[in-house]
Coordinates of C-alpha atoms in Angstrom, one line a residue:
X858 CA -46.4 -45.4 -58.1
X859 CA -43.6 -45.1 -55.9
X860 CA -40.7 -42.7 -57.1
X861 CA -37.5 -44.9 -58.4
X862 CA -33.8 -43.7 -56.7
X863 CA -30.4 -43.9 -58.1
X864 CA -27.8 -44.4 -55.2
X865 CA -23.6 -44.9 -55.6
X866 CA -21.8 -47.2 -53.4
X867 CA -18.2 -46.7 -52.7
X868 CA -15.6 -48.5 -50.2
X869 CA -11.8 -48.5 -49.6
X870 CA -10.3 -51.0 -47.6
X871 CA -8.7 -48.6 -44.8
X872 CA -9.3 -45.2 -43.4
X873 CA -6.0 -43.6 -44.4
X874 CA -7.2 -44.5 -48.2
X875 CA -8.4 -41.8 -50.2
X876 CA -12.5 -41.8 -51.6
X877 CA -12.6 -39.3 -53.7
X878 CA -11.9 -40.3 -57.0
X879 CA -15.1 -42.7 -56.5
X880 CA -16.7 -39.9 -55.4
X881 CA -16.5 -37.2 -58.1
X882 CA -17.6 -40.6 -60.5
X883 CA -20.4 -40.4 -58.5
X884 CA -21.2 -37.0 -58.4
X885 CA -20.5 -36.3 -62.4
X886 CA -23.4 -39.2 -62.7
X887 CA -25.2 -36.7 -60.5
X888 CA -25.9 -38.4 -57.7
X889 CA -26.7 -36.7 -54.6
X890 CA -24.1 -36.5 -51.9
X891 CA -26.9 -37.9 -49.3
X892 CA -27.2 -41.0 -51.5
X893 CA -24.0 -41.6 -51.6
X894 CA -22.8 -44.9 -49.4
X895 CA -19.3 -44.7 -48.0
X896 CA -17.4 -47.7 -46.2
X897 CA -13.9 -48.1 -45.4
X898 CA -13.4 -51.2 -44.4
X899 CA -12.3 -54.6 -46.3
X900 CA -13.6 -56.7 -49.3
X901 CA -13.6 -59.5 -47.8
X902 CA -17.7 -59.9 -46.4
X903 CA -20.4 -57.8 -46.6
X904 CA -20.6 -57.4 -43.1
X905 CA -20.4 -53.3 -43.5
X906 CA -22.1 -51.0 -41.9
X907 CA -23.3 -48.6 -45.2
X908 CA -23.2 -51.1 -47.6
X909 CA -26.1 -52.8 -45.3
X910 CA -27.8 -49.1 -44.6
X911 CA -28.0 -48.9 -48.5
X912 CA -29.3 -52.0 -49.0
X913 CA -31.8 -51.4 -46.5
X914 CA -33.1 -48.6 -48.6
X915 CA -33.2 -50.4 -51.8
X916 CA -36.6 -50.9 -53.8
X917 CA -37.5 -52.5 -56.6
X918 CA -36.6 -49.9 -60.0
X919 CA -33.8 -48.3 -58.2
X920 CA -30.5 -47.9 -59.6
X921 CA -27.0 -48.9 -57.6
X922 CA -23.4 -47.3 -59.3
X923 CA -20.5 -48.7 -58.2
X924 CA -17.4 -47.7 -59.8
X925 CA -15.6 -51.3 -59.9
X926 CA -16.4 -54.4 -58.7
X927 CA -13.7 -55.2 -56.4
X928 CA -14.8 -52.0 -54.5
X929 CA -18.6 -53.8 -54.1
X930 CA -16.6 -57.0 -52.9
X931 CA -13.9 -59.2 -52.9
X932 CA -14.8 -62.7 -52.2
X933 CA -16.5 -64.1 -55.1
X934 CA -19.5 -66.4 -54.1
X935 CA -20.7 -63.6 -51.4
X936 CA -20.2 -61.0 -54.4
X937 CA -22.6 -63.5 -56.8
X938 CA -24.6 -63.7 -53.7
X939 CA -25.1 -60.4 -52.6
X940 CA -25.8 -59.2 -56.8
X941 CA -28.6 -61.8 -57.1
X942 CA -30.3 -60.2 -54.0
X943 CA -29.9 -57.0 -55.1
X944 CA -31.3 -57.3 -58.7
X945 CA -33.5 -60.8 -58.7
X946 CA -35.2 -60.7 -55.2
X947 CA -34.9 -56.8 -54.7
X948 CA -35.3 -56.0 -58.4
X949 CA -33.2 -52.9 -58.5
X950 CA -30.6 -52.5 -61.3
X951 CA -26.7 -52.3 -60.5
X952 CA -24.2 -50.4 -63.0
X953 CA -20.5 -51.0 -62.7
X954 CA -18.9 -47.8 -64.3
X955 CA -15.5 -48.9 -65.9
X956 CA -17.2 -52.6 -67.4
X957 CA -19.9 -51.3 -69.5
X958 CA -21.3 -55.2 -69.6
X959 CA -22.0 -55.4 -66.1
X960 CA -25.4 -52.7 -66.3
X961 CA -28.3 -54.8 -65.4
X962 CA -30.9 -52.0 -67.5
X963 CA -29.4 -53.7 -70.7
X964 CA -29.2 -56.9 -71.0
X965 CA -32.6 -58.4 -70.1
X966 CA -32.7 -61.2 -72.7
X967 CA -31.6 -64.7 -72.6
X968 CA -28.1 -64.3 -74.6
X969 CA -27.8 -60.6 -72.7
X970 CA -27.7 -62.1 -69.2
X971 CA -25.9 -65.1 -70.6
X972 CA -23.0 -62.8 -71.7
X973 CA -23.0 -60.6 -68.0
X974 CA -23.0 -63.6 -65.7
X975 CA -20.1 -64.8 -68.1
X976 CA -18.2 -61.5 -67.5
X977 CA -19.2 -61.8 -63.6
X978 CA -17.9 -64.8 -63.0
X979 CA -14.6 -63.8 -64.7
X980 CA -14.4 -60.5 -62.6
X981 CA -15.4 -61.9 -59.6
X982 CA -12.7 -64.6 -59.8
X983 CA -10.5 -62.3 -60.7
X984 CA -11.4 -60.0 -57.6
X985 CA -11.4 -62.7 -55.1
X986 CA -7.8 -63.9 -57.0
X987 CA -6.3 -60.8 -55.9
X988 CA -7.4 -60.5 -52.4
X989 CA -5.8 -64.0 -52.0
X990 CA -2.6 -62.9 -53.9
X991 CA -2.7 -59.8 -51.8
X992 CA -2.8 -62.2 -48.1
X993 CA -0.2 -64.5 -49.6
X994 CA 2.1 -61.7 -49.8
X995 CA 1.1 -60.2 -46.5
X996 CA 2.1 -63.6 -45.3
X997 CA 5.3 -63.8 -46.9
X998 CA 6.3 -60.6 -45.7
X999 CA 5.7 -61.0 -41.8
X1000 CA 7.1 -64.8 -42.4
X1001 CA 10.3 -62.9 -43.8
X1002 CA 10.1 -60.4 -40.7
X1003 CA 10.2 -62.9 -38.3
X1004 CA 13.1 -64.9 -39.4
X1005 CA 15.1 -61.7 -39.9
X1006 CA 14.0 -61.1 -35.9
X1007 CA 12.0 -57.9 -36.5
X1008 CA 9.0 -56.8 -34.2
X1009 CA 5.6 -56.6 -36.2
X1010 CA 3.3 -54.4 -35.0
X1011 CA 3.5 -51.8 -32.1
X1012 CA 6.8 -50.8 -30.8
X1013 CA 7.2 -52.3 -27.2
X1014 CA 7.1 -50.4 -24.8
X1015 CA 10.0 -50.8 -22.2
X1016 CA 12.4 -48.2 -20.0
X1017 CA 14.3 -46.9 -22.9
X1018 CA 11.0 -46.2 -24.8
X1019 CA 9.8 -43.9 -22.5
X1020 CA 10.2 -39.8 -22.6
X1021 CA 12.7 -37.8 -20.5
X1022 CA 9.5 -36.6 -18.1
X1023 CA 8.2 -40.1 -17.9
X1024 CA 11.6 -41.3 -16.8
X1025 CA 12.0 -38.3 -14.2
X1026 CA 8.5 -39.0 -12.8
X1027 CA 9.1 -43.1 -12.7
X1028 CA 12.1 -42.3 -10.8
X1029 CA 11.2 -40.1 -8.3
X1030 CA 8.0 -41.8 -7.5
X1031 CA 8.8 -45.3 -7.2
X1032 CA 9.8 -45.2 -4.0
X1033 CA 6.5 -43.8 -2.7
X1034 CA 4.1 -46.1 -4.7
X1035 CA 5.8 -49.0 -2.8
X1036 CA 5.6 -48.2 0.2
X1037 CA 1.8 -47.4 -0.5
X1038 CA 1.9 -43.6 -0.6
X1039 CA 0.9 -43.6 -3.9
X1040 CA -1.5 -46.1 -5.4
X1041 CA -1.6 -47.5 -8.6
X1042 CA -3.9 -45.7 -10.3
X1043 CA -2.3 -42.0 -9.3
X1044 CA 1.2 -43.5 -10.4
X1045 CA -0.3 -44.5 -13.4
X1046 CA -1.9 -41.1 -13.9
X1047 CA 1.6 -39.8 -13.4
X1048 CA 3.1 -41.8 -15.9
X1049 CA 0.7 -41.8 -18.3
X1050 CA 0.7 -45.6 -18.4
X1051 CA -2.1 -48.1 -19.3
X1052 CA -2.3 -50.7 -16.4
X1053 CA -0.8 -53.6 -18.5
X1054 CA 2.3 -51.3 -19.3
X1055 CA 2.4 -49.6 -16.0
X1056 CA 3.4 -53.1 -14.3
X1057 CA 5.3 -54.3 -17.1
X1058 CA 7.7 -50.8 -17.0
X1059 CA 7.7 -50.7 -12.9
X1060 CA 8.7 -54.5 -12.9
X1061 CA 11.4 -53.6 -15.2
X1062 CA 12.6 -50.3 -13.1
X1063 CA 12.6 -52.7 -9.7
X1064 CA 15.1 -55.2 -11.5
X1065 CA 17.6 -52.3 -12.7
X1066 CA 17.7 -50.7 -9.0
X1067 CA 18.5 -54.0 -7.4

């Protein structure tokens, strides 16, 4: 008989977020670190790269902890989805730590998985209701920027962005670049430019020494 396996599955939704209250859940349900799947990466699909390597591993009897279920997903069919695989046509068993309904050992009978798809349905509408609120305000926010005529995103880059050396070295080697002393990929070198922003700051430089 092949030996049964209790994993824990735990995602953020970036890489500055912080795992480690998941983690000590995890690890007080004594779970070893190795079985432990980590992803950082959003709710909104499946597409993720431990979530899959776990699933890989998965057999029928073994046990899946997850600490919420918005951290297993956030889009509600592809949660429903992605449970039924797990416990129906993998037959492994899925625990979600803080909703003591949602522990597939339990509830077996008719009225038992009556009441748990109830509660999934309500969590995973609620889940997939706060990703959308989340978006909307996202939305809002760079809708908000825009009229107010800020910059989203990366800083430009132009002449007054650049540092006291990279001014120095644009100056005194601009002359020699155009008259094909230097080439383009040395004075980039020099600059420390990326080609894009290399021609974008030297067409810049040409027009203020005109």
């Amino acid at each position: 008989m092949t030996e049964t396996k209790t994993f824990g599955y735990v995602r953020v939704s970036t890489k500055e977020q912080n795992t480690d209250r998941q983690i000590v859940v995890m690890q007080k349900l004594g779970i070893n670190e190795r079985d432990i799947f980590i992803d950082k990466a959003s709710g909104k699909d499946f597409d993720r790269p431990q979530y899959q390597a776990l699933k890989a591993q998965l057999r029928k009897g073994d046990l899946v902890y997850i600490v919420s279920l918005d951290r297993l997903g956030r889009n509600s069919d592809a949660i429903k989805k992605e449970w039924n695989e797990i416990t129906t046509e993998i037959g492994a068993d899925i625990v979600v730590t803080d909703m003591e309904l949602l522990d597939t050992r339990k509830y077996k009978d008719t009225m038992g998985n009556f009441v748990a798809n109830l509660v999934l349905e309500v969590l995973t509408f609620m889940a997939q209701s706060e990703r959308e609120k989340t978006l909307a305000r996202q939305a809002e926010g760079i809708a908000v920027a825009k009229a107010q005529g800020k910059h989203l995103g990366r800083p430009q880059l132009n002449i007054k962005t650049l540092t006291k050396q990279q001014r120095g070295d644009l100056e005194a080697n601009f002359r020699a670049w155009e008259t094909k002393e230097l080439t383009g990929v040395q004075f980039m070198e020099i600059l420390g430019l990326k080609k894009n922003s290399f021609y974008k700051i030297t067409k810049e430089y040409k027009e203020t020494i005109q």
